[in-house]
mmCIF file of C-alpha atoms in Angstrom:
data_model
loop_
_atom_site.group_PDB
_atom_site.id
_atom_site.type_symbol
_atom_site.label_atom_id
_atom_site.label_comp_id
_atom_site.label_asym_id
_atom_site.label_seq_id
_atom_site.Cartn_x
_atom_site.Cartn_y
_atom_site.Cartn_z
ATOM 1 C CA UNK A 1368 -167.947 108.330 58.706
ATOM 2 C CA UNK A 1369 -166.370 106.129 61.367
ATOM 3 C CA UNK A 1370 -162.840 106.546 60.039
ATOM 4 C CA UNK A 1371 -160.208 108.957 61.280
ATOM 5 C CA UNK A 1372 -159.007 110.413 57.988
ATOM 6 C CA UNK A 1373 -155.634 112.076 58.543
ATOM 7 C CA UNK A 1374 -154.163 114.637 56.176
ATOM 8 C CA UNK A 1375 -150.920 116.589 56.180
ATOM 9 C CA UNK A 1376 -147.445 116.794 54.724
ATOM 10 C CA UNK A 1377 -148.356 119.278 51.995
ATOM 11 C CA UNK A 1378 -145.261 120.251 50.053
ATOM 12 C CA UNK A 1379 -144.495 121.764 46.695
ATOM 13 C CA UNK A 1380 -142.281 119.917 44.231
ATOM 14 C CA UNK A 1381 -141.848 122.494 41.454
ATOM 15 C CA UNK A 1382 -143.218 125.815 40.298
ATOM 16 C CA UNK A 1383 -145.621 125.591 37.362
ATOM 17 C CA UNK A 1384 -146.810 129.139 36.710
ATOM 18 C CA UNK A 1385 -146.872 132.673 38.075
ATOM 19 C CA UNK A 1386 -148.940 135.801 37.565
ATOM 20 C CA UNK A 1387 -149.052 139.122 39.357
ATOM 21 C CA UNK A 1388 -151.712 137.648 41.676
ATOM 22 C CA UNK A 1389 -150.664 134.062 42.409
ATOM 23 C CA UNK A 1390 -147.994 131.381 42.072
ATOM 24 C CA UNK A 1391 -148.800 127.821 41.028
ATOM 25 C CA UNK A 1392 -146.955 124.667 42.066
ATOM 26 C CA UNK A 1393 -147.033 120.934 41.605
ATOM 27 C CA UNK A 1394 -147.592 119.505 45.066
ATOM 28 C CA UNK A 1395 -148.122 116.358 47.086
ATOM 29 C CA UNK A 1396 -149.788 115.659 50.417
ATOM 30 C CA UNK A 1397 -150.406 112.650 52.653
ATOM 31 C CA UNK A 1398 -153.710 110.918 53.476
ATOM 32 C CA UNK A 1399 -153.451 108.130 56.034
ATOM 33 C CA UNK A 1400 -149.902 107.450 54.836
ATOM 34 C CA UNK A 1401 -150.694 107.492 51.110
ATOM 35 C CA UNK A 1402 -149.259 110.124 48.775
ATOM 36 C CA UNK A 1403 -151.670 112.201 46.681
ATOM 37 C CA UNK A 1404 -150.524 114.659 44.041
ATOM 38 C CA UNK A 1405 -152.214 117.878 43.023
ATOM 39 C CA UNK A 1406 -151.822 121.454 41.911
ATOM 40 C CA UNK A 1407 -151.478 124.228 44.489
ATOM 41 C CA UNK A 1408 -152.074 127.917 43.765
ATOM 42 C CA UNK A 1409 -151.147 130.480 46.424
ATOM 43 C CA UNK A 1410 -152.181 134.143 46.182
ATOM 44 C CA UNK A 1411 -149.552 136.833 46.513
ATOM 45 C CA UNK A 1412 -149.791 139.237 49.409
ATOM 46 C CA UNK A 1413 -150.216 138.985 53.124
ATOM 47 C CA UNK A 1414 -152.112 135.939 54.358
ATOM 48 C CA UNK A 1415 -153.483 133.893 55.845
ATOM 49 C CA UNK A 1416 -155.949 133.319 53.017
ATOM 50 C CA UNK A 1417 -159.197 131.354 52.769
ATOM 51 C CA UNK A 1418 -158.637 128.023 51.055
ATOM 52 C CA UNK A 1419 -160.498 125.753 48.654
ATOM 53 C CA UNK A 1420 -160.142 122.088 47.771
ATOM 54 C CA UNK A 1421 -161.173 121.406 44.172
ATOM 55 C CA UNK A 1422 -162.589 117.966 43.365
ATOM 56 C CA UNK A 1423 -162.477 117.270 39.622
ATOM 57 C CA UNK A 1424 -164.804 115.173 37.478
ATOM 58 C CA UNK A 1425 -164.191 111.822 35.869
ATOM 59 C CA UNK A 1426 -161.215 111.616 33.521
ATOM 60 C CA UNK A 1427 -159.748 108.244 32.545
ATOM 61 C CA UNK A 1428 -156.829 107.769 34.986
ATOM 62 C CA UNK A 1429 -154.729 106.382 32.111
ATOM 63 C CA UNK A 1430 -154.755 109.767 30.347
ATOM 64 C CA UNK A 1431 -155.170 112.111 33.318
ATOM 65 C CA UNK A 1432 -152.356 114.602 33.983
ATOM 66 C CA UNK A 1433 -151.527 116.752 37.016
ATOM 67 C CA UNK A 1434 -154.216 119.284 37.916
ATOM 68 C CA UNK A 1435 -156.504 118.384 35.014
ATOM 69 C CA UNK A 1436 -160.220 119.046 34.934
ATOM 70 C CA UNK A 1437 -160.693 122.389 36.689
ATOM 71 C CA UNK A 1438 -157.945 124.636 35.325
ATOM 72 C CA UNK A 1439 -160.315 127.549 34.711
ATOM 73 C CA UNK A 1440 -161.595 127.387 38.268
ATOM 74 C CA UNK A 1441 -158.082 127.138 39.744
ATOM 75 C CA UNK A 1442 -156.944 130.389 38.184
ATOM 76 C CA UNK A 1443 -160.201 132.230 38.810
ATOM 77 C CA UNK A 1444 -160.226 131.402 42.528
ATOM 78 C CA UNK A 1445 -156.526 132.145 43.026
ATOM 79 C CA UNK A 1446 -156.941 135.548 41.351
ATOM 80 C CA UNK A 1447 -159.851 136.187 43.736
ATOM 81 C CA UNK A 1448 -157.589 135.604 46.750
ATOM 82 C CA UNK A 1449 -158.170 131.944 47.634
ATOM 83 C CA UNK A 1450 -155.506 129.316 48.179
ATOM 84 C CA UNK A 1451 -156.466 126.471 45.842
ATOM 85 C CA UNK A 1452 -155.502 122.795 46.178
ATOM 86 C CA UNK A 1453 -156.741 120.787 43.206
ATOM 87 C CA UNK A 1454 -156.472 117.166 44.280
ATOM 88 C CA UNK A 1455 -155.630 114.555 41.651
ATOM 89 C CA UNK A 1456 -157.072 111.696 43.768
ATOM 90 C CA UNK A 1457 -155.272 108.401 44.232
ATOM 91 C CA UNK A 1458 -154.697 106.464 41.042
ATOM 92 C CA UNK A 1459 -154.195 109.701 39.080
ATOM 93 C CA UNK A 1460 -151.037 111.539 37.948
ATOM 94 C CA UNK A 1461 -148.335 111.240 40.632
ATOM 95 C CA UNK A 1462 -150.574 109.806 43.356
ATOM 96 C CA UNK A 1463 -150.249 106.359 44.863
ATOM 97 C CA UNK A 1464 -152.235 103.596 43.113
ATOM 98 C CA UNK A 1465 -155.711 102.535 44.181
ATOM 99 C CA UNK A 1466 -157.642 99.262 43.928
ATOM 100 C CA UNK A 1467 -160.412 98.998 41.338
ATOM 101 C CA UNK A 1468 -163.117 98.488 43.977
ATOM 102 C CA UNK A 1469 -162.074 101.633 45.846
ATOM 103 C CA UNK A 1470 -162.094 103.586 42.588
ATOM 104 C CA UNK A 1471 -165.616 102.436 41.720
ATOM 105 C CA UNK A 1472 -167.000 103.246 45.177
ATOM 106 C CA UNK A 1473 -165.430 106.746 45.048
ATOM 107 C CA UNK A 1474 -164.738 106.430 48.773
ATOM 108 C CA UNK A 1475 -160.981 106.711 48.345
ATOM 109 C CA UNK A 1476 -161.523 109.964 46.445
ATOM 110 C CA UNK A 1477 -163.654 111.156 49.352
ATOM 111 C CA UNK A 1478 -160.800 110.403 51.755
ATOM 112 C CA UNK A 1479 -158.428 112.331 49.492
ATOM 113 C CA UNK A 1480 -160.720 115.371 49.506
ATOM 114 C CA UNK A 1481 -161.022 115.313 53.298
ATOM 115 C CA UNK A 1482 -157.265 114.835 53.668
ATOM 116 C CA UNK A 1483 -156.610 117.752 51.332
ATOM 117 C CA UNK A 1484 -158.537 120.116 53.603
ATOM 118 C CA UNK A 1485 -156.661 118.890 56.655
ATOM 119 C CA UNK A 1486 -153.336 119.272 54.857
ATOM 120 C CA UNK A 1487 -154.195 122.857 53.872
ATOM 121 C CA UNK A 1488 -155.306 123.741 57.382
ATOM 122 C CA UNK A 1489 -151.786 123.031 58.652
ATOM 123 C CA UNK A 1490 -150.188 125.656 56.399
ATOM 124 C CA UNK A 1491 -149.286 129.063 57.828
ATOM 125 C CA UNK A 1492 -150.585 130.892 54.754
ATOM 126 C CA UNK A 1493 -154.050 129.316 55.134
ATOM 127 C CA UNK A 1494 -156.795 130.520 57.470
ATOM 128 C CA UNK A 1495 -157.860 127.157 58.874
ATOM 129 C CA UNK A 1496 -161.230 128.599 59.884
ATOM 130 C CA UNK A 1497 -162.132 129.551 56.291
ATOM 131 C CA UNK A 1498 -162.150 126.514 54.016
ATOM 132 C CA UNK A 1499 -164.553 125.093 51.437
ATOM 133 C CA UNK A 1500 -164.982 122.458 48.737
ATOM 134 C CA UNK A 1501 -165.710 123.059 45.070
ATOM 135 C CA UNK A 1502 -166.538 119.978 42.992
ATOM 136 C CA UNK A 1503 -167.479 119.390 39.383
ATOM 137 C CA UNK A 1504 -169.385 116.408 37.918
ATOM 138 C CA UNK A 1505 -168.000 113.282 39.661
ATOM 139 C CA UNK A 1506 -166.232 115.701 42.003
ATOM 140 C CA UNK A 1507 -169.629 117.040 42.997
ATOM 141 C CA UNK A 1508 -170.474 113.578 44.248
ATOM 142 C CA UNK A 1509 -167.123 113.399 46.055
ATOM 143 C CA UNK A 1510 -167.901 116.749 47.657
ATOM 144 C CA UNK A 1511 -171.323 115.608 48.877
ATOM 145 C CA UNK A 1512 -169.717 112.450 50.270
ATOM 146 C CA UNK A 1513 -167.153 114.514 52.165
ATOM 147 C CA UNK A 1514 -169.835 116.797 53.610
ATOM 148 C CA UNK A 1515 -171.689 113.882 55.191
ATOM 149 C CA UNK A 1516 -168.529 112.037 56.266
ATOM 150 C CA UNK A 1517 -167.049 114.996 58.207
ATOM 151 C CA UNK A 1518 -169.819 117.601 58.503
ATOM 152 C CA UNK A 1519 -167.898 120.244 60.442
ATOM 153 C CA UNK A 1520 -164.638 120.200 58.479
ATOM 154 C CA UNK A 1521 -165.344 123.021 55.999
ATOM 155 C CA UNK A 1522 -167.539 126.124 56.014
ATOM 156 C CA UNK A 1523 -169.276 125.869 52.628
ATOM 157 C CA UNK A 1524 -169.446 123.809 49.440
ATOM 158 C CA UNK A 1525 -170.182 124.440 45.765
ATOM 159 C CA UNK A 1526 -170.907 121.785 43.153
ATOM 160 C CA UNK A 1527 -171.190 122.183 39.397
ATOM 161 C CA UNK A 1528 -173.094 119.768 37.137
ATOM 162 C CA UNK A 1529 -172.932 117.079 39.788
ATOM 163 C CA UNK A 1530 -173.477 113.379 39.428
ATOM 164 C CA UNK A 1531 -176.384 111.961 41.384
ATOM 165 C CA UNK A 1532 -176.429 111.725 45.160
ATOM 166 C CA UNK A 1533 -177.728 108.182 44.555
ATOM 167 C CA UNK A 1534 -174.869 105.738 43.998
ATOM 168 C CA UNK A 1535 -177.094 103.458 41.915
ATOM 169 C CA UNK A 1536 -177.996 106.270 39.493
ATOM 170 C CA UNK A 1537 -174.309 106.737 38.758
ATOM 171 C CA UNK A 1538 -173.630 103.029 38.364
ATOM 172 C CA UNK A 1539 -176.361 102.749 35.764
ATOM 173 C CA UNK A 1540 -175.506 105.975 33.943
ATOM 174 C CA UNK A 1541 -171.724 105.594 33.795
ATOM 175 C CA UNK A 1542 -170.248 102.349 35.108
ATOM 176 C CA UNK A 1543 -172.524 99.799 33.450
ATOM 177 C CA UNK A 1544 -172.284 101.227 29.885
ATOM 178 C CA UNK A 1545 -168.688 102.506 30.013
ATOM 179 C CA UNK A 1546 -166.923 100.042 32.341
ATOM 180 C CA UNK A 1547 -169.053 96.862 32.196
ATOM 181 C CA UNK A 1548 -166.235 94.671 33.524
ATOM 182 C CA UNK A 1549 -165.933 96.989 36.525
ATOM 183 C CA UNK A 1550 -169.674 96.836 37.122
ATOM 184 C CA UNK A 1551 -169.707 93.037 36.957
ATOM 185 C CA UNK A 1552 -166.788 92.804 39.393
ATOM 186 C CA UNK A 1553 -168.492 95.215 41.775
ATOM 187 C CA UNK A 1554 -171.762 93.252 41.676
ATOM 188 C CA UNK A 1555 -169.907 89.963 42.116
ATOM 189 C CA UNK A 1556 -168.350 91.255 45.313
ATOM 190 C CA UNK A 1557 -171.208 93.266 46.809
ATOM 191 C CA UNK A 1558 -174.356 91.942 45.166
ATOM 192 C CA UNK A 1559 -176.713 93.904 42.950
ATOM 193 C CA UNK A 1560 -178.709 96.975 43.972
ATOM 194 C CA UNK A 1561 -181.842 94.831 43.890
ATOM 195 C CA UNK A 1562 -180.311 92.087 45.995
ATOM 196 C CA UNK A 1563 -178.442 94.238 48.500
ATOM 197 C CA UNK A 1564 -180.195 97.631 48.620
ATOM 198 C CA UNK A 1565 -178.940 98.520 52.093
ATOM 199 C CA UNK A 1566 -175.326 98.381 50.917
ATOM 200 C CA UNK A 1567 -176.005 100.719 48.005
ATOM 201 C CA UNK A 1568 -178.001 103.119 50.156
ATOM 202 C CA UNK A 1569 -174.941 103.243 52.386
ATOM 203 C CA UNK A 1570 -172.843 104.462 49.447
ATOM 204 C CA UNK A 1571 -175.310 107.262 48.621
ATOM 205 C CA UNK A 1572 -174.665 110.630 50.228
ATOM 206 C CA UNK A 1573 -178.395 111.421 50.211
ATOM 207 C CA UNK A 1574 -178.922 108.748 52.868
ATOM 208 C CA UNK A 1575 -177.077 111.017 55.321
ATOM 209 C CA UNK A 1576 -178.132 114.516 54.227
ATOM 210 C CA UNK A 1577 -179.334 115.225 57.755
ATOM 211 C CA UNK A 1578 -175.627 115.410 58.665
ATOM 212 C CA UNK A 1579 -174.883 118.357 56.319
ATOM 213 C CA UNK A 1580 -174.070 121.419 58.427
ATOM 214 C CA UNK A 1581 -172.786 123.966 55.897
ATOM 215 C CA UNK A 1582 -174.435 125.937 53.074
ATOM 216 C CA UNK A 1583 -174.342 124.247 49.680
ATOM 217 C CA UNK A 1584 -174.610 125.968 46.280
ATOM 218 C CA UNK A 1585 -175.554 123.766 43.313
ATOM 219 C CA UNK A 1586 -175.024 124.882 39.703
ATOM 220 C CA UNK A 1587 -176.524 122.932 36.806
ATOM 221 C CA UNK A 1588 -177.136 123.639 33.130
ATOM 222 C CA UNK A 1589 -180.537 122.771 31.699
ATOM 223 C CA UNK A 1590 -178.896 121.302 28.550
ATOM 224 C CA UNK A 1591 -176.542 118.965 30.430
ATOM 225 C CA UNK A 1592 -176.607 115.629 28.592
ATOM 226 C CA UNK A 1593 -174.026 113.948 30.837
ATOM 227 C CA UNK A 1594 -175.527 114.500 34.272
ATOM 228 C CA UNK A 1595 -179.272 115.184 34.007
ATOM 229 C CA UNK A 1596 -180.419 118.335 35.757
ATOM 230 C CA UNK A 1597 -183.077 116.206 37.443
ATOM 231 C CA UNK A 1598 -180.288 114.814 39.610
ATOM 232 C CA UNK A 1599 -179.432 118.222 41.070
ATOM 233 C CA UNK A 1600 -183.085 119.089 41.481
ATOM 234 C CA UNK A 1601 -183.566 115.938 43.530
ATOM 235 C CA UNK A 1602 -180.383 116.523 45.529
ATOM 236 C CA UNK A 1603 -181.491 120.080 46.314
ATOM 237 C CA UNK A 1604 -184.951 118.854 47.323
ATOM 238 C CA UNK A 1605 -183.546 116.179 49.616
ATOM 239 C CA UNK A 1606 -180.955 118.493 51.176
ATOM 240 C CA UNK A 1607 -183.648 121.063 51.925
ATOM 241 C CA UNK A 1608 -185.997 118.420 53.299
ATOM 242 C CA UNK A 1609 -183.202 117.221 55.601
ATOM 243 C CA UNK A 1610 -182.778 120.747 56.964
ATOM 244 C CA UNK A 1611 -179.649 121.769 55.039
ATOM 245 C CA UNK A 1612 -179.109 125.236 53.581
ATOM 246 C CA UNK A 1613 -179.165 124.339 49.875
ATOM 247 C CA UNK A 1614 -179.516 126.587 46.814
ATOM 248 C CA UNK A 1615 -179.853 125.316 43.250
ATOM 249 C CA UNK A 1616 -179.075 127.712 40.396
ATOM 250 C CA UNK A 1617 -180.231 126.505 36.998
ATOM 251 C CA UNK A 1618 -178.450 127.878 33.921
ATOM 252 C CA UNK A 1619 -180.702 127.808 30.830
ATOM 253 C CA UNK A 1620 -179.022 126.305 27.779
ATOM 254 C CA UNK A 1621 -175.736 125.471 29.506
ATOM 255 C CA UNK A 1622 -174.230 122.046 28.929
ATOM 256 C CA UNK A 1623 -172.147 119.895 31.229
ATOM 257 C CA UNK A 1624 -168.897 121.858 30.983
ATOM 258 C CA UNK A 1625 -170.444 125.376 31.072
ATOM 259 C CA UNK A 1626 -169.551 127.763 28.262
ATOM 260 C CA UNK A 1627 -171.167 131.197 27.747
ATOM 261 C CA UNK A 1628 -172.281 131.518 31.373
ATOM 262 C CA UNK A 1629 -169.121 130.154 32.990
ATOM 263 C CA UNK A 1630 -167.942 133.593 34.107
ATOM 264 C CA UNK A 1631 -171.368 134.416 35.537
ATOM 265 C CA UNK A 1632 -171.415 131.144 37.471
ATOM 266 C CA UNK A 1633 -167.964 131.844 38.869
ATOM 267 C CA UNK A 1634 -168.854 135.355 39.958
ATOM 268 C CA UNK A 1635 -171.846 133.959 41.792
ATOM 269 C CA UNK A 1636 -169.662 131.248 43.333
ATOM 270 C CA UNK A 1637 -167.019 133.695 44.559
ATOM 271 C CA UNK A 1638 -169.713 135.908 46.108
ATOM 272 C CA UNK A 1639 -171.217 132.858 47.846
ATOM 273 C CA UNK A 1640 -167.844 131.711 49.191
ATOM 274 C CA UNK A 1641 -166.849 135.162 50.410
ATOM 275 C CA UNK A 1642 -170.176 135.564 52.164
ATOM 276 C CA UNK A 1643 -169.939 132.271 54.030
ATOM 277 C CA UNK A 1644 -166.190 132.117 54.625
ATOM 278 C CA UNK A 1645 -165.846 135.756 55.708
ATOM 279 C CA UNK A 1646 -169.080 135.846 57.636
#
């Protein structure tokens, strides 16, 4: 929150795809001097257009490829008339490397999301006054982090099947069982949640929900066995209690990735974004 996160230098490196509605490119941008790769989709027609930064969920950086994780959302939003920048985050695809501690804290990913918005806002084809985040799973947590770090940067945010807004919940659910060496190294450096609770509260977006200034739409499936729906219910409760404009939509029977109701969730998301970005 005290940092000056700078973003710019967005440029395309090659064309990836094209339809009658949009053109897709591999792209890079700069965040505080570091290079971050991503996928950029630009609608055809006369701009400037509203713009979205997409924050993807956890995928092992060793197997991750450019623009992976939210391909369906990229194309849907671009066809609906939004510029889309899907950030890869540092340590992924063609981005600069990142230290293990920064990866585990997710703070470097938060900087990359903030920098992506600022890079988009410099482009002539983007309406800098109409921007938003869309995050999925881990990217939902990144999105919530970004909202409390720079509250007035975007105009709205949408998160799907988000991780918890408590950093400790995520450590116990994902890091400890899946990356035990990473958890041990993190605890060795920063202490345990029991021994240093103030530090871990400081890494939890919910600690600062009173800073959230924009409307937030939460989607979560009731059959999600990766990120429990209880996490989004608690996030929605705490956002509302802090005075934020939060809406939780529960999707009966949907799992973590969304299947049968994906199109319905996207239609609701596009309507939400148009209402708050055009209003």
